[in-house]
């Protein structure tokens, strides 16, 4: 384990491989989240997903004998858990009942815009010209993917769902900043496990009051819970904390713009959602934006 961690720390290419891996998993997770709503309500699914993720991580913490976090970190882990796990996914899963999986992923990944602004304000990071240009192109790409129907011709419940998902994106951005300020020094598996535990408790409490849809248990639903709980939650959010510790906030969050591209592709193939010229054009703009924002340029003033 120590050699693996040292390799990640010293090899920046490894960090970008991790970025690619988690964005691919998160992209596919949108399909499983949407499909799971056929068998279970959004709040109950979030409870099972993050409950499974928390139990998985706590078992790893126990096996590795990492122990409990110091007492002074508990309140910070509660706040991160509520912001990143509870608020984000309660809003996202409810929004998914009205909004297509592909477009939902696009809306949530407006998060880099909010994260970049917060990083400049509270973390003292510089929004260099290259990063600003890359972020702008990426966000225009997101709007291109959304198309004009985000503004006109939509039922009220779809607009509500989209607004809730954007609020979830803002909550995730605040969580990223708060993590960097207060939790970054903890072991990443430990911080991921306990923030997810506290977030899961909040989701379960909300589910007891808000959920009314009956659960239809079958092998397909169990697969969705295990995939999103173990891989998309326990594994990916631990890796996400590692990435945020290795890259500056702006570069790390801009890289997640790959998620809606994968989400749209998987949704098109597996759910039959429409892949239009606007989607393809917007996806190309996102990739160009990521390259501009993250490649180191020779001129030191725009690195």
XYZ file of N, CA and C in Angstrom, residues 28-261:
702
model
N -20.945 6.130 -16.343
C -21.837 4.963 -16.428
C -22.822 4.931 -15.261
N -22.398 5.450 -14.107
C -23.267 5.426 -12.926
C -24.580 6.166 -13.172
N -24.571 7.189 -14.043
C -25.813 7.916 -14.325
C -26.864 7.004 -14.938
N -26.414 6.048 -15.758
C -27.350 5.083 -16.345
C -27.939 4.195 -15.267
N -27.098 3.697 -14.364
C -27.589 2.798 -13.312
C -28.507 3.540 -12.340
N -28.187 4.807 -12.044
C -29.027 5.595 -11.138
C -30.416 5.803 -11.735
N -30.458 6.136 -13.025
C -31.739 6.358 -13.695
C -32.532 5.063 -13.770
N -31.860 3.972 -14.128
C -32.544 2.677 -14.265
C -33.069 2.178 -12.925
N -32.348 2.459 -11.848
C -32.763 1.992 -10.524
C -34.093 2.595 -10.090
N -34.432 3.763 -10.623
C -35.679 4.434 -10.227
C -36.920 3.684 -10.693
N -36.741 2.694 -11.571
C -37.871 1.844 -11.959
C -38.283 0.909 -10.829
N -37.368 0.640 -9.897
C -37.619 -0.344 -8.853
C -37.635 0.238 -7.441
N -37.194 1.466 -7.298
C -37.011 2.037 -5.961
C -37.086 3.555 -6.051
N -37.609 4.198 -5.015
C -37.674 5.650 -4.985
C -36.291 6.275 -4.876
N -36.156 7.551 -5.233
C -34.839 8.195 -5.268
C -34.150 8.289 -3.916
N -34.923 8.510 -2.841
C -34.312 8.678 -1.526
C -33.903 7.327 -0.941
N -34.734 6.313 -1.156
C -34.382 4.973 -0.689
C -33.138 4.462 -1.407
N -33.060 4.711 -2.725
C -31.885 4.266 -3.482
C -30.621 4.932 -2.952
N -30.690 6.238 -2.696
C -29.522 6.943 -2.155
C -29.120 6.370 -0.803
N -30.115 5.998 0.019
C -29.810 5.404 1.321
C -29.039 4.105 1.167
N -29.528 3.223 0.276
C -28.860 1.938 0.072
C -27.504 2.119 -0.594
N -27.436 3.035 -1.568
C -26.166 3.251 -2.268
C -25.088 3.711 -1.314
N -25.329 4.782 -0.580
C -24.271 5.341 0.258
C -24.111 4.575 1.560
N -25.165 3.897 2.003
C -25.003 2.987 3.122
C -24.048 1.872 2.763
N -24.206 1.304 1.565
C -23.295 0.265 1.077
C -21.883 0.803 0.938
N -21.762 2.015 0.384
C -20.439 2.616 0.232
C -19.760 2.860 1.563
N -20.518 3.364 2.542
C -19.947 3.641 3.858
C -19.493 2.366 4.553
N -20.321 1.327 4.500
C -19.953 0.048 5.125
C -18.689 -0.516 4.476
N -18.611 -0.435 3.144
C -17.430 -0.920 2.422
C -16.170 -0.210 2.883
N -16.229 1.111 2.964
C -15.055 1.885 3.366
C -14.697 1.667 4.830
N -15.701 1.559 5.686
C -15.422 1.322 7.102
C -14.760 -0.040 7.316
N -15.147 -1.031 6.520
C -14.485 -2.336 6.584
C -13.018 -2.220 6.180
N -12.749 -1.440 5.131
C -11.364 -1.233 4.701
C -10.571 -0.516 5.787
N -11.169 0.502 6.394
C -10.512 1.228 7.482
C -10.193 0.281 8.632
N -11.132 -0.600 8.956
C -10.928 -1.564 10.047
C -9.833 -2.574 9.697
N -9.867 -3.113 8.478
C -8.864 -4.100 8.051
C -7.467 -3.486 8.050
N -7.385 -2.216 7.596
C -6.084 -1.541 7.527
C -5.660 -0.962 8.877
N -6.543 -1.088 9.889
C -6.256 -0.604 11.243
C -5.908 0.886 11.258
N -6.664 1.646 10.484
C -6.433 3.093 10.413
C -6.996 3.797 11.641
N -8.114 3.283 12.162
C -8.691 3.859 13.366
C -9.607 5.035 13.101
N -10.068 5.651 14.199
C -10.988 6.781 14.097
C -10.220 8.067 13.826
N -10.832 9.021 13.129
C -10.182 10.322 12.934
C -10.098 11.068 14.255
N -9.126 11.959 14.407
C -9.045 12.778 15.635
C -10.337 13.556 15.858
N -10.650 13.810 17.133
C -11.927 14.440 17.477
C -12.130 15.785 16.804
N -11.038 16.543 16.616
C -11.189 17.880 16.037
C -11.643 17.848 14.578
N -11.575 16.660 13.929
C -11.997 16.542 12.527
C -13.455 16.113 12.369
N -14.071 15.642 13.438
C -15.403 15.053 13.306
C -16.425 16.044 12.767
N -16.426 17.260 13.303
C -17.417 18.235 12.837
C -17.200 18.572 11.363
N -15.941 18.603 10.938
C -15.649 18.892 9.535
C -16.109 17.747 8.634
N -15.935 16.513 9.091
C -16.389 15.360 8.310
C -17.912 15.315 8.217
N -18.582 15.722 9.287
C -20.046 15.811 9.245
C -20.479 16.820 8.186
N -19.824 17.972 8.160
C -20.184 19.016 7.198
C -19.918 18.554 5.770
N -18.758 17.932 5.529
C -18.456 17.423 4.185
C -19.463 16.354 3.783
N -19.800 15.469 4.722
C -20.768 14.408 4.425
C -22.138 14.954 4.052
N -22.577 15.978 4.763
C -23.883 16.576 4.463
C -23.840 17.303 3.128
N -22.752 18.072 2.883
C -22.653 18.838 1.642
C -22.463 17.942 0.426
N -21.507 16.994 0.512
C -21.122 16.225 -0.669
C -21.983 14.997 -0.894
N -22.345 14.310 0.173
C -23.103 13.072 0.007
C -24.607 13.309 0.127
N -25.040 13.910 1.225
C -26.480 14.018 1.480
C -27.169 15.017 0.547
N -26.759 16.274 0.587
C -27.453 17.294 -0.196
C -27.335 17.014 -1.687
N -26.116 16.732 -2.152
C -25.913 16.526 -3.592
C -26.808 15.409 -4.116
N -26.781 14.254 -3.453
C -27.448 13.109 -4.056
C -28.924 12.991 -3.701
N -29.357 13.633 -2.635
C -30.804 13.741 -2.440
C -31.412 14.592 -3.547
N -30.754 15.715 -3.867
C -31.264 16.592 -4.924
C -31.124 15.958 -6.298
N -29.977 15.335 -6.550
C -29.739 14.735 -7.865
C -30.713 13.592 -8.131
N -30.896 12.706 -7.165
C -31.769 11.554 -7.390
C -33.223 11.982 -7.563
N -33.646 12.996 -6.812
C -35.008 13.494 -7.011
C -35.128 14.170 -8.368
N -34.118 14.948 -8.757
C -34.129 15.583 -10.071
C -34.156 14.568 -11.201
N -33.504 13.424 -11.006
C -33.467 12.376 -12.037
C -34.844 11.796 -12.344
N -35.789 11.938 -11.431
C -37.133 11.430 -11.703
C -37.819 12.246 -12.795
N -37.321 13.445 -13.087
C -37.912 14.310 -14.103
C -37.001 14.566 -15.300
N -35.683 14.407 -15.116
C -34.710 14.815 -16.124
C -33.973 13.582 -16.642
N -33.658 13.562 -17.954
C -32.892 12.462 -18.538
C -31.543 12.310 -17.840
N -31.031 11.076 -17.830
C -29.764 10.804 -17.154
C -28.615 11.605 -17.756
N -28.547 11.650 -19.091
C -27.460 12.367 -19.753
C -27.459 13.841 -19.413
N -28.612 14.476 -19.506
C -28.692 15.913 -19.212
C -28.485 16.188 -17.722
N -28.905 15.270 -16.877
C -28.659 15.443 -15.446
C -27.165 15.486 -15.161
N -26.405 14.622 -15.825
C -24.957 14.610 -15.620
C -24.336 15.919 -16.087
N -24.859 16.468 -17.177
C -24.349 17.751 -17.670
C -24.588 18.847 -16.631
N -25.787 18.883 -16.071
C -26.129 19.923 -15.095
C -25.275 19.819 -13.838
N -25.089 18.597 -13.321
C -24.297 18.450 -12.100
C -22.863 18.910 -12.315
N -22.361 18.706 -13.536
C -20.969 19.070 -13.788
C -20.812 20.506 -14.272
N -21.772 21.340 -13.848
C -21.507 22.776 -13.785
C -20.677 23.062 -12.534
N -20.482 22.026 -11.706
C -19.688 22.127 -10.478
C -18.314 22.777 -10.665
N -17.542 22.469 -11.750
C -16.224 23.101 -11.886
C -16.267 24.624 -11.925
N -17.316 25.192 -12.499
C -17.431 26.644 -12.532
C -17.506 27.196 -11.107
N -18.376 26.623 -10.293
C -18.509 27.082 -8.909
C -17.227 26.803 -8.114
N -16.632 25.615 -8.313
C -15.419 25.252 -7.573
C -14.263 26.187 -7.902
N -14.137 26.529 -9.175
C -13.037 27.407 -9.590
C -13.150 28.774 -8.939
N -14.353 29.330 -8.914
C -14.563 30.633 -8.291
C -14.298 30.577 -6.783
N -14.753 29.500 -6.137
C -14.527 29.353 -4.702
C -13.045 29.153 -4.384
N -12.338 28.430 -5.273
C -10.906 28.197 -5.057
C -10.123 29.500 -5.119
N -10.494 30.371 -6.037
C -9.837 31.680 -6.133
C -10.123 32.508 -4.886
N -11.365 32.467 -4.417
C -11.784 33.294 -3.287
C -11.225 32.793 -1.957
N -11.306 31.485 -1.711
C -11.010 30.961 -0.376
C -9.704 30.174 -0.278
N -9.177 29.673 -1.402
C -7.954 28.878 -1.357
C -6.747 29.628 -1.901
N -6.978 30.823 -2.426
C -5.874 31.615 -2.948
C -5.300 31.093 -4.246
N -6.029 30.209 -4.947
C -5.548 29.705 -6.225
C -5.731 30.762 -7.310
N -4.870 30.705 -8.316
C -4.935 31.675 -9.400
C -5.685 31.080 -10.590
N -6.661 31.835 -11.072
C -7.383 31.429 -12.276
C -6.623 32.024 -13.455
N -5.590 31.282 -13.903
C -4.724 31.776 -14.970
C -5.515 31.942 -16.266
N -4.970 32.705 -17.225
C -5.676 32.864 -18.509
C -6.014 31.534 -19.169
N -5.082 30.580 -19.141
C -5.340 29.285 -19.774
C -6.489 28.562 -19.086
N -6.489 28.574 -17.752
C -7.560 27.900 -17.012
C -8.894 28.601 -17.216
N -8.861 29.927 -17.257
C -10.094 30.676 -17.479
C -10.659 30.402 -18.866
N -9.803 30.376 -19.864
C -10.252 30.078 -21.232
C -10.792 28.655 -21.309
N -10.043 27.707 -20.719
C -10.482 26.310 -20.752
C -11.808 26.108 -20.047
N -11.960 26.746 -18.882
C -13.213 26.641 -18.128
C -14.370 27.246 -18.918
N -14.126 28.406 -19.541
C -15.174 29.070 -20.313
C -15.618 28.208 -21.491
N -14.653 27.652 -22.215
C -14.988 26.789 -23.355
C -15.749 25.560 -22.882
N -15.309 24.994 -21.758
C -15.996 23.815 -21.217
C -17.429 24.116 -20.818
N -17.660 25.252 -20.176
C -19.010 25.610 -19.751
C -19.903 25.926 -20.957
N -19.333 26.580 -21.987
C -20.101 26.796 -23.218
C -20.459 25.457 -23.847
N -19.523 24.500 -23.744
C -19.809 23.156 -24.244
C -20.975 22.513 -23.514
N -21.032 22.707 -22.184
C -22.155 22.179 -21.410
C -23.471 22.793 -21.879
N -23.476 24.110 -22.082
C -24.697 24.785 -22.538
C -25.078 24.326 -23.938
N -24.070 24.057 -24.777
C -24.344 23.553 -26.123
C -25.010 22.190 -26.065
N -24.530 21.355 -25.153
C -25.133 20.034 -24.984
C -26.576 20.161 -24.502
N -26.809 21.063 -23.554
C -28.154 21.237 -23.025
C -29.116 21.716 -24.096
N -28.629 22.589 -24.991
C -29.504 23.092 -26.045
C -30.487 24.123 -25.517
N -31.313 24.638 -26.425
C -32.254 25.696 -26.050
C -33.393 25.195 -25.180
N -33.592 23.876 -25.130
C -34.716 23.384 -24.334
C -34.508 23.563 -22.837
N -33.265 23.960 -22.423
C -33.096 24.285 -21.005
C -33.837 25.572 -20.664
N -34.057 26.423 -21.684
C -34.691 27.718 -21.452
C -36.170 27.728 -21.820
N -36.553 26.974 -22.852
C -37.930 27.057 -23.350
C -38.522 25.667 -23.548
N -39.836 25.627 -23.545
C -40.559 24.419 -23.954
C -40.458 23.249 -23.012
N -40.206 23.471 -21.730
C -40.101 22.364 -20.798
C -41.199 22.425 -19.751
N -41.718 21.263 -19.322
C -42.688 21.236 -18.232
C -42.085 21.759 -16.940
N -42.942 22.244 -16.046
C -42.482 22.840 -14.787
C -41.678 21.849 -13.951
N -42.091 20.550 -13.948
C -41.383 19.593 -13.112
C -39.966 19.321 -13.643
N -39.783 19.418 -14.965
C -38.442 19.240 -15.527
C -37.547 20.406 -15.125
N -38.080 21.617 -15.201
C -37.324 22.795 -14.780
C -36.963 22.688 -13.306
N -37.907 22.238 -12.475
C -37.628 22.044 -11.051
C -36.493 21.049 -10.865
N -36.552 19.924 -11.576
C -35.503 18.920 -11.465
C -34.143 19.475 -11.847
N -34.093 20.263 -12.921
C -32.835 20.846 -13.365
C -32.286 21.837 -12.335
N -33.158 22.654 -11.753
C -32.729 23.613 -10.734
C -32.158 22.879 -9.519
N -32.821 21.812 -9.087
C -32.341 21.049 -7.934
C -30.961 20.451 -8.196
N -30.731 19.963 -9.413
C -29.432 19.365 -9.740
C -28.340 20.429 -9.750
N -28.637 21.624 -10.253
C -27.655 22.719 -10.230
C -27.334 23.131 -8.781
N -28.340 23.130 -7.914
C -28.079 23.413 -6.493
C -27.163 22.330 -5.918
N -27.384 21.088 -6.344
C -26.493 20.007 -5.937
C -25.069 20.244 -6.402
N -24.899 20.772 -7.617
C -23.563 21.090 -8.127
C -22.888 22.144 -7.262
N -23.649 23.142 -6.843
C -23.103 24.196 -5.974
C -22.688 23.612 -4.623
N -23.512 22.710 -4.083
C -23.190 22.085 -2.803
C -21.902 21.261 -2.906
N -21.718 20.557 -4.019
C -20.500 19.772 -4.225
C -19.287 20.696 -4.295
N -19.436 21.832 -4.977
C -18.332 22.789 -5.077
C -17.940 23.328 -3.711
N -18.938 23.652 -2.890
C -18.656 24.133 -1.529
C -17.944 23.043 -0.735
N -18.385 21.801 -0.908
C -17.759 20.678 -0.210
C -16.295 20.517 -0.608
N -15.999 20.644 -1.910
C -14.612 20.531 -2.371
C -13.719 21.552 -1.677
N -14.201 22.785 -1.603
C -13.429 23.849 -0.968
C -13.269 23.597 0.526
N -14.351 23.200 1.171
C -14.315 22.937 2.610
C -13.358 21.793 2.919
N -13.359 20.764 2.079
C -12.447 19.638 2.262
C -11.002 20.103 2.219
N -10.673 20.930 1.220
C -9.298 21.414 1.094
C -8.894 22.274 2.289
N -9.819 22.971 2.868
C -9.516 23.858 3.990
C -9.378 23.113 5.315
N -10.173 22.045 5.521
C -10.297 21.483 6.867
C -10.013 19.983 6.988
N -10.038 19.229 5.898
C -9.991 17.766 6.024
C -8.836 17.146 5.246
N -8.145 17.909 4.449
C -7.187 17.356 3.499
C -6.079 16.537 4.147
N -5.705 16.845 5.398
C -4.572 16.174 6.028
C -4.887 14.757 6.519
N -6.150 14.401 6.569
C -6.508 13.044 7.003
C -6.192 12.025 5.903
N -5.956 10.743 6.283
C -5.848 9.695 5.264
C -7.113 9.685 4.402
N -6.942 9.530 3.098
C -8.074 9.712 2.191
C -9.158 8.656 2.384
N -8.772 7.407 2.667
C -9.778 6.367 2.907
C -10.565 6.691 4.172
N -9.873 7.172 5.185
C -10.531 7.518 6.452
C -11.510 8.676 6.263
N -11.074 9.747 5.598
C -11.961 10.896 5.395
C -13.145 10.525 4.517
N -12.913 9.713 3.491
C -14.011 9.301 2.619
C -15.013 8.433 3.371
N -14.498 7.516 4.188
C -15.374 6.602 4.924
C -16.282 7.347 5.895
N -15.724 8.267 6.651
C -16.524 8.905 7.696
C -17.420 10.014 7.163
N -16.981 10.724 6.118
C -17.908 11.697 5.531
C -19.084 10.974 4.894
N -18.823 9.802 4.284
C -19.901 9.046 3.661
C -20.826 8.450 4.719
N -20.268 8.041 5.849
C -21.092 7.533 6.950
C -22.058 8.610 7.428
N -21.548 9.812 7.693
C -22.406 10.892 8.180
C -23.415 11.329 7.118
N -22.974 11.365 5.869
C -23.895 11.704 4.793
C -24.995 10.671 4.639
N -24.631 9.396 4.780
C -25.618 8.320 4.675
C -26.661 8.407 5.778
N -26.220 8.721 6.987
C -27.166 8.863 8.103
C -28.178 9.962 7.793
N -27.689 11.093 7.255
C -28.587 12.193 6.894
C -29.566 11.774 5.799
N -29.086 11.012 4.815
C -29.953 10.550 3.725
C -31.017 9.589 4.252
N -30.615 8.677 5.130
C -31.567 7.710 5.687
C -32.663 8.427 6.471
N -32.279 9.425 7.263
C -33.280 10.190 8.023
C -34.251 10.887 7.068
N -33.706 11.517 6.010
C -34.561 12.188 5.029
C -35.475 11.184 4.330
N -34.941 10.012 4.021
C -35.718 8.988 3.325
C -36.912 8.515 4.154
N -36.731 8.427 5.473
C -37.817 7.981 6.342
C -39.019 8.918 6.265
N -38.753 10.195 6.012
C -39.831 11.183 5.958
C -40.342 11.434 4.533
N -39.477 11.250 3.538
C -39.817 11.681 2.183
C -40.174 10.546 1.233
N -39.672 9.340 1.496
C -39.857 8.255 0.531
C -41.201 7.566 0.701
N -41.885 7.329 -0.408
C -43.177 6.643 -0.366
C -43.269 5.509 -1.373
N -42.370 5.465 -2.335
C -42.434 4.453 -3.391
C -42.014 3.085 -2.859
N -42.773 2.032 -3.152
C -42.380 0.683 -2.709
C -41.141 0.198 -3.447
N -40.428 -0.745 -2.836
C -39.210 -1.293 -3.427
C -39.528 -2.622 -4.104
N -39.061 -2.770 -5.341
C -39.208 -4.028 -6.085
C -37.824 -4.671 -6.154
N -37.588 -5.640 -5.254
C -36.264 -6.250 -5.195
C -36.066 -7.260 -6.318
N -34.937 -7.173 -7.008
C -34.544 -8.156 -8.011
C -33.033 -8.055 -8.214
N -32.483 -8.947 -9.023
C -31.032 -8.989 -9.219
C -30.510 -7.708 -9.868
N -31.319 -7.140 -10.763
C -30.895 -5.925 -11.444
C -30.721 -4.766 -10.461
N -31.685 -4.598 -9.551
C -31.594 -3.527 -8.567
C -30.406 -3.740 -7.635
N -30.167 -4.981 -7.226
C -29.023 -5.261 -6.354
C -27.714 -4.896 -7.058
N -27.638 -5.203 -8.362
C -26.452 -4.818 -9.141
C -26.268 -3.304 -9.132
N -27.354 -2.550 -9.348
C -27.261 -1.088 -9.365
C -26.772 -0.552 -8.023
N -27.278 -1.117 -6.940
C -26.871 -0.664 -5.610
C -25.396 -0.973 -5.364
N -24.975 -2.187 -5.706
C -23.585 -2.579 -5.468
C -22.623 -1.780 -6.343
N -22.987 -1.586 -7.613
C -22.106 -0.831 -8.509
C -21.941 0.606 -8.020
N -23.056 1.275 -7.755
C -22.971 2.671 -7.340
C -22.427 2.813 -5.915
N -22.707 1.815 -5.051
C -22.239 1.904 -3.673
C -20.761 1.614 -3.530
N -20.315 0.496 -4.113
C -18.923 0.070 -3.928
C -17.977 0.806 -4.871
N -18.320 0.847 -6.165
C -17.412 1.448 -7.142
C -17.597 2.962 -7.265
N -18.816 3.392 -7.626
C -19.035 4.813 -7.903
C -18.977 5.676 -6.646
N -19.191 5.074 -5.467
C -19.159 5.858 -4.223
C -17.899 5.576 -3.408
N -17.774 4.359 -2.863
C -16.645 4.055 -1.976
C -15.309 4.246 -2.675
N -15.154 3.630 -3.842
C -13.876 3.715 -4.551
C -13.652 5.106 -5.140
N -14.643 5.590 -5.909
C -14.413 6.814 -6.680
C -14.275 8.057 -5.808
N -15.040 8.156 -4.723
C -14.907 9.347 -3.898
C -13.611 9.332 -3.091
N -13.093 8.154 -2.767
C -11.772 8.078 -2.142
C -10.701 8.538 -3.122
N -10.798 8.045 -4.357
C -9.858 8.464 -5.400
C -9.991 9.961 -5.671
N -11.236 10.479 -5.620
C -11.460 11.901 -5.848
C -10.717 12.749 -4.810
N -10.726 12.322 -3.548
C -9.998 13.048 -2.514
C -8.489 13.005 -2.780
N -7.994 11.877 -3.297
C -6.575 11.782 -3.654
C -6.245 12.762 -4.768
N -7.113 12.805 -5.772
C -6.894 13.702 -6.913
C -6.881 15.159 -6.453
N -7.823 15.516 -5.577
C -7.870 16.899 -5.101
C -6.633 17.268 -4.286
N -5.977 16.275 -3.704
C -4.763 16.537 -2.941
C -3.541 16.673 -3.849
N -3.615 16.128 -5.062
C -2.473 16.152 -5.975
C -2.551 17.277 -6.994
N -3.779 17.672 -7.382
C -3.951 18.722 -8.377
C -4.549 19.962 -7.723
N -4.309 21.115 -8.330
C -4.999 22.297 -7.839
C -6.496 22.142 -8.101
N -7.307 22.877 -7.331
C -8.758 22.719 -7.392
C -9.312 22.949 -8.795
N -8.813 23.972 -9.476
C -9.346 24.307 -10.795
C -9.107 23.165 -11.779
N -7.868 22.653 -11.841
C -7.556 21.565 -12.769
C -8.336 20.299 -12.429
N -8.414 19.984 -11.137
C -9.110 18.765 -10.719
C -10.580 18.811 -11.106
N -11.232 19.940 -10.828
C -12.674 20.000 -11.092
C -12.983 20.144 -12.573
N -12.127 20.864 -13.320
C -12.340 20.959 -14.765
C -12.264 19.581 -15.402
N -11.391 18.725 -14.893
C -11.241 17.382 -15.462
C -12.519 16.568 -15.363
N -13.376 16.882 -14.376
C -14.615 16.122 -14.225
C -15.636 16.441 -15.306
N -15.346 17.435 -16.157
C -16.238 17.713 -17.289
C -16.287 16.532 -18.263
N -15.356 15.583 -18.098
C -15.433 14.357 -18.903
C -16.637 13.508 -18.525
N -17.097 13.618 -17.278
C -18.196 12.764 -16.809
C -19.455 12.901 -17.660
N -19.943 14.138 -17.923
C -21.155 14.217 -18.744
C -20.979 13.679 -20.151
N -19.755 13.729 -20.696
C -19.528 13.133 -22.011
C -19.763 11.631 -21.945
